[in-house]
């Protein structure tokens, strides 16, 4: 009997270990596929444009190389589609990928043939028109294929792979700046910019699958931040590259450079977290841990072994309060977690109330969403996540809460002026006073009991985190009540409450 019992226990343990191993291998396989997709689909239309330009310039000597490059890139995209289908369970999506792939294969050879004819024939409008026609067809079907591949690829896998590549490329930028190799630096700069554009494109397409909400607005705000950083990065790197090319002696502040790169990396990290929370708003605790522990440095070394041992870990350059949160006494952590759950309940109530309005462009709804987004940023600091990292960040955020809260109150006051219902007016006035009170309490909670260490904010080291969450919860509840009362008292079918 003992031997049988031991055998059953061993079988159960081995089965559990096997399931975990299979799940882990599937995850690694998905990430590897997403990595290939991330690499294959950046700047997918560039090789064609280079081929067309070469054909138009009648550069026959270079045409063969560019035609081969175009064909190779097309084959890489087709392989990305096959791999995406192999790991996907979306039957309809797989059919779309296969259909788009068949058109891409058909027109690949015809595009090359049209370019070759155009390069060999003297100026001929018919030939050029024929080539441009195939170019348009190619762009149409390659775009359809890319969209179909994106549709069946797990967006978090894609973002994690892109996060890893951006980290690697930014580290290489630092390396080639030190070596004053402007030619290779330009290549990595363009690669980073293309990757950022792809992230923005994929994420915005993903948001089209969701109704407008606080979550989608937060994601779009993250995309706008990444786009702004991309513009700054492009201008800064162009300036450095031109300085190198002209052999100009320019003093480079490496700290500023690394800070910019860290901000780009952090923007990708935050955007990935926003996307996950948009998909699973009730699973924020597991998402915080997942995004926090995923190590793109390790991932990159596994997927792309380049032998560069002097990689700079950009995550280490980002000020973080996550470690402080983990080091809190268990009692304080439990209190923060409990208050966070209460805040989330108010947030979900507010989100549900917003969906009941006929038009999301009502001023009341706009103010409610703006305040909610600001409160989410402030409250997430207490768990060591989110965009706020320093004392300066928290001061700016709290000031914005005060400003928006003041504008909100002013709007509500103007809105109820013509209301002859004394009871309703009294309800609104009480809610307005609460907004003012909670904004003042939030400001007080963020300036008391602050402990500064190495230019980082550690509100978490005291009861300040609990106080912030308490005020954020109360303010969120008040916003919900204002929104609910406004919906019941006013005709929401009108385009604007100002009318």
Coordinates of C-alpha atoms in Angstrom, one line a residue:
X1 CA 0.0 0.0 0.0
X2 CA 2.8 2.4 0.9
X3 CA 4.6 1.8 -2.5
X4 CA 1.3 2.5 -4.4
X5 CA 0.7 5.7 -2.4
X6 CA 4.2 6.9 -3.1
X7 CA 3.8 6.1 -6.8
X8 CA 0.5 8.0 -7.1
X9 CA 2.0 11.0 -5.3
X10 CA 5.1 10.9 -7.6
X11 CA 2.9 10.6 -10.7
X12 CA 0.8 13.6 -9.5
X13 CA 3.9 15.6 -8.9
X14 CA 5.5 14.7 -12.2
X15 CA 2.3 15.5 -14.0
X16 CA 2.1 18.9 -12.3
X17 CA 5.7 19.6 -13.2
X18 CA 5.2 18.5 -16.8
X19 CA 2.2 20.8 -17.2
X20 CA 4.2 23.8 -15.8
X21 CA 7.1 22.9 -18.1
X22 CA 4.8 22.7 -21.2
X23 CA 3.2 26.1 -20.3
X24 CA 6.6 27.7 -19.9
X25 CA 7.8 26.3 -23.2
X26 CA 4.7 27.5 -24.9
X27 CA 5.3 31.0 -23.4
X28 CA 8.9 31.0 -24.6
X29 CA 7.8 29.9 -28.1
X30 CA 5.1 32.6 -28.2
X31 CA 7.7 35.2 -27.2
X32 CA 10.1 33.9 -29.8
X33 CA 7.4 34.2 -32.5
X34 CA 6.5 37.7 -31.3
X35 CA 10.1 38.6 -31.5
X36 CA 10.4 37.5 -35.1
X37 CA 7.1 39.4 -35.9
X38 CA 8.4 42.5 -34.2
X39 CA 11.6 42.3 -36.2
X40 CA 10.0 41.4 -39.6
X41 CA 7.2 44.0 -39.7
X42 CA 9.1 47.2 -38.8
X43 CA 9.4 49.5 -41.8
X44 CA 7.8 46.8 -44.0
X45 CA 7.2 49.3 -46.9
X46 CA 10.7 50.7 -47.0
X47 CA 12.3 48.0 -49.2
X48 CA 9.6 48.5 -51.9
X49 CA 10.1 52.2 -52.0
X50 CA 13.9 51.8 -52.3
X51 CA 13.3 49.3 -55.2
X52 CA 10.9 51.7 -56.9
X53 CA 13.3 54.7 -56.5
X54 CA 16.2 52.7 -58.0
X55 CA 14.0 51.6 -61.0
X56 CA 12.9 55.2 -61.6
X57 CA 16.6 56.4 -61.5
X58 CA 17.5 53.7 -64.1
X59 CA 20.2 52.3 -61.7
X60 CA 20.4 48.9 -63.3
X61 CA 23.6 48.0 -61.5
X62 CA 21.9 48.4 -58.1
X63 CA 18.5 47.1 -59.0
X64 CA 19.4 43.4 -58.7
X65 CA 20.6 43.8 -55.1
X66 CA 17.5 45.9 -54.1
X67 CA 15.2 43.4 -55.8
X68 CA 16.8 40.6 -53.7
X69 CA 16.5 42.7 -50.6
X70 CA 12.8 43.3 -51.3
X71 CA 12.2 39.6 -51.9
X72 CA 14.0 38.6 -48.7
X73 CA 12.1 41.1 -46.6
X74 CA 8.8 39.9 -48.2
X75 CA 9.7 36.3 -47.4
X76 CA 10.5 37.3 -43.8
X77 CA 7.0 38.8 -43.4
X78 CA 5.4 35.7 -44.9
X79 CA 7.4 33.6 -42.5
X80 CA 6.2 35.8 -39.6
X81 CA 2.6 35.1 -40.8
X82 CA 3.2 31.3 -40.8
X83 CA 4.7 31.4 -37.4
X84 CA 1.8 33.5 -36.0
X85 CA -0.6 31.0 -37.4
X86 CA 1.3 28.1 -35.9
X87 CA 0.9 29.4 -32.3
X88 CA -2.6 31.0 -32.7
X89 CA -5.9 29.4 -31.9
X90 CA -7.9 32.1 -33.8
X91 CA -9.3 30.1 -36.7
X92 CA -10.9 33.0 -38.6
X93 CA -7.8 35.1 -38.1
X94 CA -5.5 32.3 -39.4
X95 CA -7.7 32.2 -42.6
X96 CA -7.3 35.9 -43.1
X97 CA -3.5 35.7 -42.7
X98 CA -3.3 32.8 -45.2
X99 CA -5.5 34.7 -47.7
X100 CA -3.5 37.9 -47.5
X101 CA -0.2 35.8 -47.7
X102 CA -1.4 34.3 -51.0
X103 CA -1.9 37.7 -52.5
X104 CA 1.5 39.0 -51.3
X105 CA 3.2 35.9 -52.8
X106 CA 1.4 36.6 -56.1
X107 CA 2.3 40.2 -56.4
X108 CA 5.9 39.9 -55.1
X109 CA 7.2 38.6 -58.4
X110 CA 5.1 41.0 -60.4
X111 CA 6.4 44.0 -58.5
X112 CA 10.0 42.9 -59.2
X113 CA 9.3 42.3 -62.9
X114 CA 7.6 45.7 -63.2
X115 CA 10.6 47.4 -61.5
X116 CA 13.0 45.6 -63.8
X117 CA 11.1 46.7 -66.9
X118 CA 10.9 50.3 -65.7
X119 CA 14.6 50.4 -65.1
X120 CA 15.4 49.1 -68.6
X121 CA 12.9 51.1 -70.7
X122 CA 13.5 54.8 -71.4
X123 CA 11.0 57.3 -69.9
X124 CA 7.6 55.7 -70.6
X125 CA 4.5 56.8 -68.8
X126 CA 2.7 53.5 -69.5
X127 CA 5.5 51.5 -67.9
X128 CA 5.7 53.8 -64.9
X129 CA 1.9 53.7 -64.5
X130 CA 2.1 49.9 -64.6
X131 CA 4.8 49.8 -61.9
X132 CA 2.9 52.2 -59.7
X133 CA -0.2 50.1 -60.0
X134 CA 1.6 47.0 -58.8
X135 CA 3.1 49.2 -56.0
X136 CA -0.3 50.2 -54.8
X137 CA -1.6 46.6 -54.9
X138 CA 1.4 45.4 -53.0
X139 CA 1.0 48.1 -50.3
X140 CA -2.7 47.2 -50.0
X141 CA -2.1 43.5 -49.5
X142 CA 1.0 43.8 -47.3
X143 CA -0.9 46.2 -45.0
X144 CA -3.8 43.7 -44.9
X145 CA -1.3 40.9 -44.0
X146 CA 0.3 42.9 -41.3
X147 CA -3.1 43.8 -39.8
X148 CA -4.1 40.1 -39.9
X149 CA -0.9 39.0 -38.2
X150 CA -1.4 41.7 -35.5
X151 CA -4.9 40.4 -35.0
X152 CA -3.8 36.9 -34.1
X153 CA -0.6 37.9 -32.1
X154 CA -0.9 38.3 -28.4
X155 CA -0.3 42.0 -27.9
X156 CA 1.5 41.6 -24.6
X157 CA 4.0 39.1 -26.3
X158 CA 4.5 41.7 -29.0
X159 CA 5.1 44.5 -26.5
X160 CA 7.5 42.5 -24.4
X161 CA 9.5 41.5 -27.5
X162 CA 9.5 45.2 -28.7
X163 CA 10.5 46.3 -25.2
X164 CA 13.5 44.0 -25.4
X165 CA 14.6 45.2 -28.8
X166 CA 14.2 48.9 -27.9
X167 CA 16.4 48.2 -24.8
X168 CA 19.0 46.5 -26.9
X169 CA 19.0 49.2 -29.6
X170 CA 19.2 52.1 -27.2
X171 CA 22.1 50.4 -25.5
X172 CA 23.8 50.1 -28.9
X173 CA 23.2 53.8 -29.6
X174 CA 25.1 54.6 -26.4
X175 CA 27.9 52.3 -27.5
X176 CA 28.3 53.8 -31.0
X177 CA 28.1 57.4 -29.7
X178 CA 31.1 56.6 -27.5
X179 CA 32.9 55.1 -30.6
X180 CA 31.8 58.1 -32.7
X181 CA 30.5 55.7 -35.4
X182 CA 27.7 58.0 -36.8
X183 CA 26.9 55.7 -39.8
X184 CA 26.0 52.7 -37.5
X185 CA 24.4 55.0 -35.0
X186 CA 22.0 56.3 -37.7
X187 CA 20.9 52.7 -38.4
X188 CA 20.1 52.0 -34.7
X189 CA 18.4 55.4 -34.4
X190 CA 16.1 54.6 -37.3
X191 CA 15.4 51.1 -35.9
X192 CA 14.3 52.6 -32.5
X193 CA 12.0 55.1 -34.2
X194 CA 10.5 52.4 -36.4
X195 CA 9.9 50.2 -33.4
X196 CA 8.2 53.0 -31.5
X197 CA 6.0 53.7 -34.5
X198 CA 5.0 50.0 -34.7
X199 CA 4.1 50.0 -31.0
X200 CA 2.0 53.0 -31.4
X201 CA 0.3 51.6 -34.5
X202 CA -0.4 48.1 -32.9
X203 CA -1.7 49.5 -29.6
X204 CA -4.0 52.0 -31.3
X205 CA -5.4 49.3 -33.5
X206 CA -6.0 47.2 -30.3
X207 CA -7.9 50.0 -28.7
X208 CA -10.3 50.1 -31.6
X209 CA -11.6 46.8 -30.3
X210 CA -12.7 48.4 -27.0
X211 CA -15.4 51.0 -26.3
X212 CA -14.1 54.4 -25.2
X213 CA -13.5 54.3 -21.4
X214 CA -11.1 55.5 -18.7
X215 CA -8.8 52.6 -19.6
X216 CA -8.7 53.2 -23.4
X217 CA -8.1 56.9 -22.7
X218 CA -5.2 56.0 -20.5
X219 CA -3.7 53.8 -23.2
X220 CA -4.0 56.6 -25.8
X221 CA -2.4 59.0 -23.4
X222 CA 0.5 56.5 -23.1
X223 CA 0.8 56.3 -26.9
X224 CA 0.9 60.2 -27.1
X225 CA 3.7 60.2 -24.5
X226 CA 5.7 57.7 -26.5
X227 CA 5.2 59.6 -29.7
X228 CA 6.4 62.8 -28.1
X229 CA 9.5 61.1 -26.7
X230 CA 10.1 59.6 -30.2
X231 CA 10.2 63.1 -31.7
X232 CA 12.6 64.3 -29.0
X233 CA 14.8 61.3 -29.4
X234 CA 14.9 61.7 -33.3
X235 CA 15.9 65.4 -33.0
X236 CA 18.5 64.7 -30.3
X237 CA 20.1 61.8 -32.2
X238 CA 20.1 63.7 -35.5
X239 CA 22.0 66.5 -33.8
X240 CA 24.6 64.1 -32.3
X241 CA 25.0 62.3 -35.6
X242 CA 25.6 65.5 -37.6
X243 CA 28.1 66.7 -35.0
X244 CA 30.0 63.4 -35.5
X245 CA 29.8 63.6 -39.2
X246 CA 31.3 67.1 -39.2
X247 CA 34.0 66.1 -36.7
X248 CA 32.8 68.8 -34.4
X249 CA 34.0 68.7 -30.9
X250 CA 30.9 68.4 -28.8
X251 CA 30.8 67.7 -25.1
X252 CA 28.2 65.0 -24.5
X253 CA 26.4 64.7 -21.2
X254 CA 26.0 61.0 -20.8
X255 CA 23.6 61.4 -17.9
X256 CA 21.2 63.4 -20.0
X257 CA 21.4 60.8 -22.8
X258 CA 20.8 57.9 -20.4
X259 CA 17.9 59.8 -18.8
X260 CA 16.2 60.3 -22.2
X261 CA 16.7 56.6 -23.1
X262 CA 15.4 55.5 -19.7
X263 CA 12.3 57.7 -20.2
X264 CA 11.7 56.0 -23.6
X265 CA 12.1 52.6 -22.1
X266 CA 9.8 53.5 -19.2
X267 CA 7.1 54.8 -21.6
X268 CA 7.1 51.4 -23.3
X269 CA 6.9 49.7 -20.0
X270 CA 4.0 51.8 -18.8
X271 CA 2.1 51.5 -22.1
X272 CA 2.4 47.7 -21.8
X273 CA 1.0 47.9 -18.3
X274 CA -1.9 50.1 -19.4
X275 CA -2.8 47.7 -22.3
X276 CA -2.9 44.8 -19.9
X277 CA -5.0 46.6 -17.4
X278 CA -7.3 47.7 -20.2
X279 CA -7.8 44.0 -21.0
X280 CA -8.0 42.8 -17.4
X281 CA -9.0 45.7 -15.1
X282 CA -9.8 43.4 -12.2
X283 CA -6.4 41.7 -12.4
X284 CA -4.2 44.7 -11.6
X285 CA -2.2 43.1 -8.8
X286 CA -0.9 40.2 -11.0
X287 CA -0.3 42.6 -13.9
X288 CA 1.9 44.8 -11.6
X289 CA 4.0 41.8 -10.7
X290 CA 4.2 40.5 -14.3
X291 CA 5.4 43.8 -15.8
X292 CA 7.7 44.4 -12.8
X293 CA 9.5 41.0 -13.0
X294 CA 9.7 40.5 -16.8
X295 CA 13.4 41.0 -17.6
X296 CA 14.0 42.2 -21.2
X297 CA 17.7 42.0 -20.7
X298 CA 17.6 38.3 -20.1
X299 CA 15.0 37.8 -22.9
X300 CA 17.1 39.8 -25.3
X301 CA 20.2 37.7 -24.5
X302 CA 18.2 34.5 -25.1
X303 CA 16.7 35.6 -28.4
X304 CA 19.6 37.6 -29.8
X305 CA 23.0 36.6 -28.6
X306 CA 25.2 39.4 -29.7
X307 CA 28.1 39.0 -27.2
X308 CA 27.9 42.5 -26.0
X309 CA 28.6 42.3 -22.3
X310 CA 28.5 46.0 -21.7
X311 CA 24.8 46.3 -22.0
X312 CA 23.2 49.1 -19.9
X313 CA 20.2 48.1 -18.0
X314 CA 17.8 51.0 -18.6
X315 CA 15.4 49.7 -16.0
X316 CA 18.0 50.5 -13.3
X317 CA 18.0 54.1 -14.6
X318 CA 14.3 54.5 -13.8
X319 CA 13.5 55.8 -10.3
X320 CA 11.3 53.2 -8.7
X321 CA 9.3 52.8 -5.4
X322 CA 8.4 49.2 -6.1
X323 CA 11.3 48.0 -3.9
X324 CA 10.1 50.3 -1.1
X325 CA 6.6 48.9 -1.4
X326 CA 7.9 45.3 -1.0
X327 CA 9.9 46.2 2.0
X328 CA 6.9 47.7 3.9
X329 CA 5.7 45.9 7.1
X330 CA 3.1 43.3 6.2
X331 CA 0.4 45.3 8.2
X332 CA 0.9 48.4 6.0
X333 CA 1.0 46.4 2.8
X334 CA -2.3 44.7 3.7
X335 CA -3.8 48.1 4.5
X336 CA -2.7 49.6 1.1
X337 CA -4.0 46.5 -0.7
X338 CA -7.3 46.8 1.1
X339 CA -7.7 50.5 0.3
X340 CA -6.6 49.8 -3.3
X341 CA -9.4 47.3 -3.7
X342 CA -11.9 49.8 -2.3
X343 CA -10.6 52.5 -4.7
X344 CA -10.9 50.1 -7.6
X345 CA -14.6 49.4 -6.7
X346 CA -15.2 53.1 -6.9
X347 CA -13.3 53.3 -10.2
X348 CA -15.4 50.5 -11.7
X349 CA -18.6 52.2 -10.5
X350 CA -17.5 55.4 -12.1
X351 CA -16.6 53.6 -15.4
X352 CA -20.0 51.9 -15.4
X353 CA -21.8 55.3 -14.9
X354 CA -19.8 56.8 -17.8
X355 CA -21.1 54.1 -20.1
X356 CA -24.7 55.1 -19.3
X357 CA -24.3 58.5 -20.9
X358 CA -25.4 59.0 -24.4
X359 CA -22.5 61.1 -25.4
X360 CA -19.0 60.8 -23.9
X361 CA -18.2 64.4 -25.1
X362 CA -20.4 65.9 -22.4
X363 CA -18.3 68.3 -20.3
X364 CA -19.3 66.6 -17.0
X365 CA -18.0 63.2 -18.4
X366 CA -14.8 64.8 -19.7
X367 CA -14.1 66.4 -16.3
X368 CA -14.9 63.1 -14.5
X369 CA -12.5 61.1 -16.8
X370 CA -9.7 63.7 -16.4
X371 CA -9.9 63.6 -12.6
X372 CA -10.1 59.9 -12.6
X373 CA -6.9 59.5 -14.7
X374 CA -5.0 61.9 -12.4
X375 CA -6.2 60.0 -9.3
X376 CA -5.2 56.7 -10.8
X377 CA -1.6 58.1 -11.3
X378 CA -1.5 59.4 -7.8
X379 CA -2.9 56.3 -6.2
X380 CA -0.6 53.9 -8.1
X381 CA 2.4 55.5 -6.5
X382 CA 1.4 53.9 -3.2
X383 CA 2.0 50.5 -4.8
X384 CA 5.3 51.6 -6.4
X385 CA 3.9 51.5 -10.0
X386 CA 2.7 54.0 -12.5
X387 CA 4.3 57.1 -14.0
X388 CA 5.0 59.1 -10.9
X389 CA 8.5 58.6 -9.5
X390 CA 9.8 61.7 -7.8
X391 CA 8.7 64.4 -5.5
X392 CA 8.4 66.8 -8.5
X393 CA 6.1 64.3 -10.2
X394 CA 3.7 64.0 -7.3
X395 CA 3.6 67.8 -6.7
X396 CA 2.7 68.4 -10.4
X397 CA 0.0 65.7 -10.3
X398 CA -1.6 67.0 -7.1
X399 CA -1.6 70.5 -8.5
X400 CA -3.3 69.3 -11.6
X401 CA -5.9 67.5 -9.5
X402 CA -6.6 70.8 -7.7
X403 CA -6.8 72.7 -11.0
X404 CA -9.1 70.3 -12.7
X405 CA -11.2 69.9 -9.6
X406 CA -11.6 73.7 -9.4
X407 CA -12.7 73.9 -13.1
X408 CA -15.1 71.0 -12.5
X409 CA -16.6 72.8 -9.5
X410 CA -16.9 76.0 -11.5
X411 CA -18.7 74.2 -14.4
X412 CA -21.1 72.4 -12.0
X413 CA -21.9 75.7 -10.3
X414 CA -22.7 77.4 -13.6
X415 CA -24.8 74.4 -14.7
X416 CA -27.0 74.4 -11.6
X417 CA -27.6 78.2 -11.6
X418 CA -30.8 77.9 -13.6
X419 CA -32.0 74.9 -11.7
X420 CA -35.1 75.8 -9.7
X421 CA -35.1 72.6 -7.7
X422 CA -33.7 73.7 -4.3
X423 CA -33.0 70.1 -3.1
X424 CA -31.0 69.3 -6.2
X425 CA -29.1 72.5 -5.9
X426 CA -28.3 71.7 -2.3
X427 CA -27.1 68.2 -3.3
X428 CA -24.7 69.6 -5.9
X429 CA -23.4 72.3 -3.5
X430 CA -22.6 69.7 -0.9
X431 CA -20.8 67.6 -3.5
X432 CA -18.8 70.6 -4.7
X433 CA -17.7 71.3 -1.2
X434 CA -16.5 67.7 -0.8
X435 CA -14.5 68.0 -4.0
X436 CA -12.7 71.1 -2.6
X437 CA -12.2 69.4 0.8
X438 CA -10.7 66.2 -0.7
X439 CA -8.4 68.1 -3.0
X440 CA -7.1 70.0 0.0
X441 CA -6.7 66.7 1.9
X442 CA -4.8 65.1 -1.0
X443 CA -2.4 68.0 -1.1
X444 CA -1.9 67.7 2.7
X445 CA -1.4 63.9 2.5
X446 CA 1.4 64.3 -0.1
X447 CA 3.4 66.9 1.7
X448 CA 3.3 65.2 5.2
X449 CA 5.6 62.4 6.3
X450 CA 7.7 62.5 3.1
X451 CA 11.1 60.8 3.4
X452 CA 13.6 61.7 0.7
X453 CA 16.4 59.3 -0.3
X454 CA 18.6 59.8 -3.3
X455 CA 16.1 62.1 -5.1
X456 CA 13.3 59.5 -4.9
X457 CA 10.0 59.7 -3.2
X458 CA 9.2 57.3 -0.4
X459 CA 5.8 58.1 0.8
X460 CA 5.4 54.4 1.1
X461 CA 7.7 54.3 4.1
X462 CA 5.1 55.8 6.4
X463 CA 1.3 55.9 6.6
X464 CA 1.2 58.5 3.9
X465 CA 0.4 55.9 1.3
X466 CA -2.8 54.9 3.1
X467 CA -3.8 58.5 3.5
X468 CA -3.4 59.1 -0.2
X469 CA -5.5 56.1 -1.1
X470 CA -8.3 57.1 1.4
X471 CA -8.6 60.6 -0.1
X472 CA -8.4 59.3 -3.7
X473 CA -11.2 56.8 -2.9
X474 CA -13.4 59.5 -1.4
X475 CA -12.8 61.9 -4.3
X476 CA -13.6 59.2 -6.8
X477 CA -16.8 58.4 -5.0
X478 CA -17.8 62.1 -5.1
X479 CA -17.1 62.3 -8.8
X480 CA -19.3 59.3 -9.3
X481 CA -22.2 60.9 -7.3
X482 CA -21.9 64.2 -9.3
X483 CA -21.9 62.3 -12.6
X484 CA -24.9 60.2 -11.5
X485 CA -26.9 63.2 -10.2
X486 CA -26.1 65.1 -13.4
X487 CA -27.4 62.3 -15.6
X488 CA -30.6 62.0 -13.7
X489 CA -31.3 65.7 -13.6
X490 CA -30.4 66.8 -17.1
X491 CA -31.2 65.7 -20.6
X492 CA -28.2 63.7 -21.7
X493 CA -29.4 63.3 -25.2
X494 CA -28.4 66.9 -25.8
X495 CA -24.9 67.3 -27.4
X496 CA -23.7 69.5 -24.5
X497 CA -24.8 70.4 -21.1
X498 CA -23.8 74.0 -21.9
X499 CA -26.5 74.3 -24.6

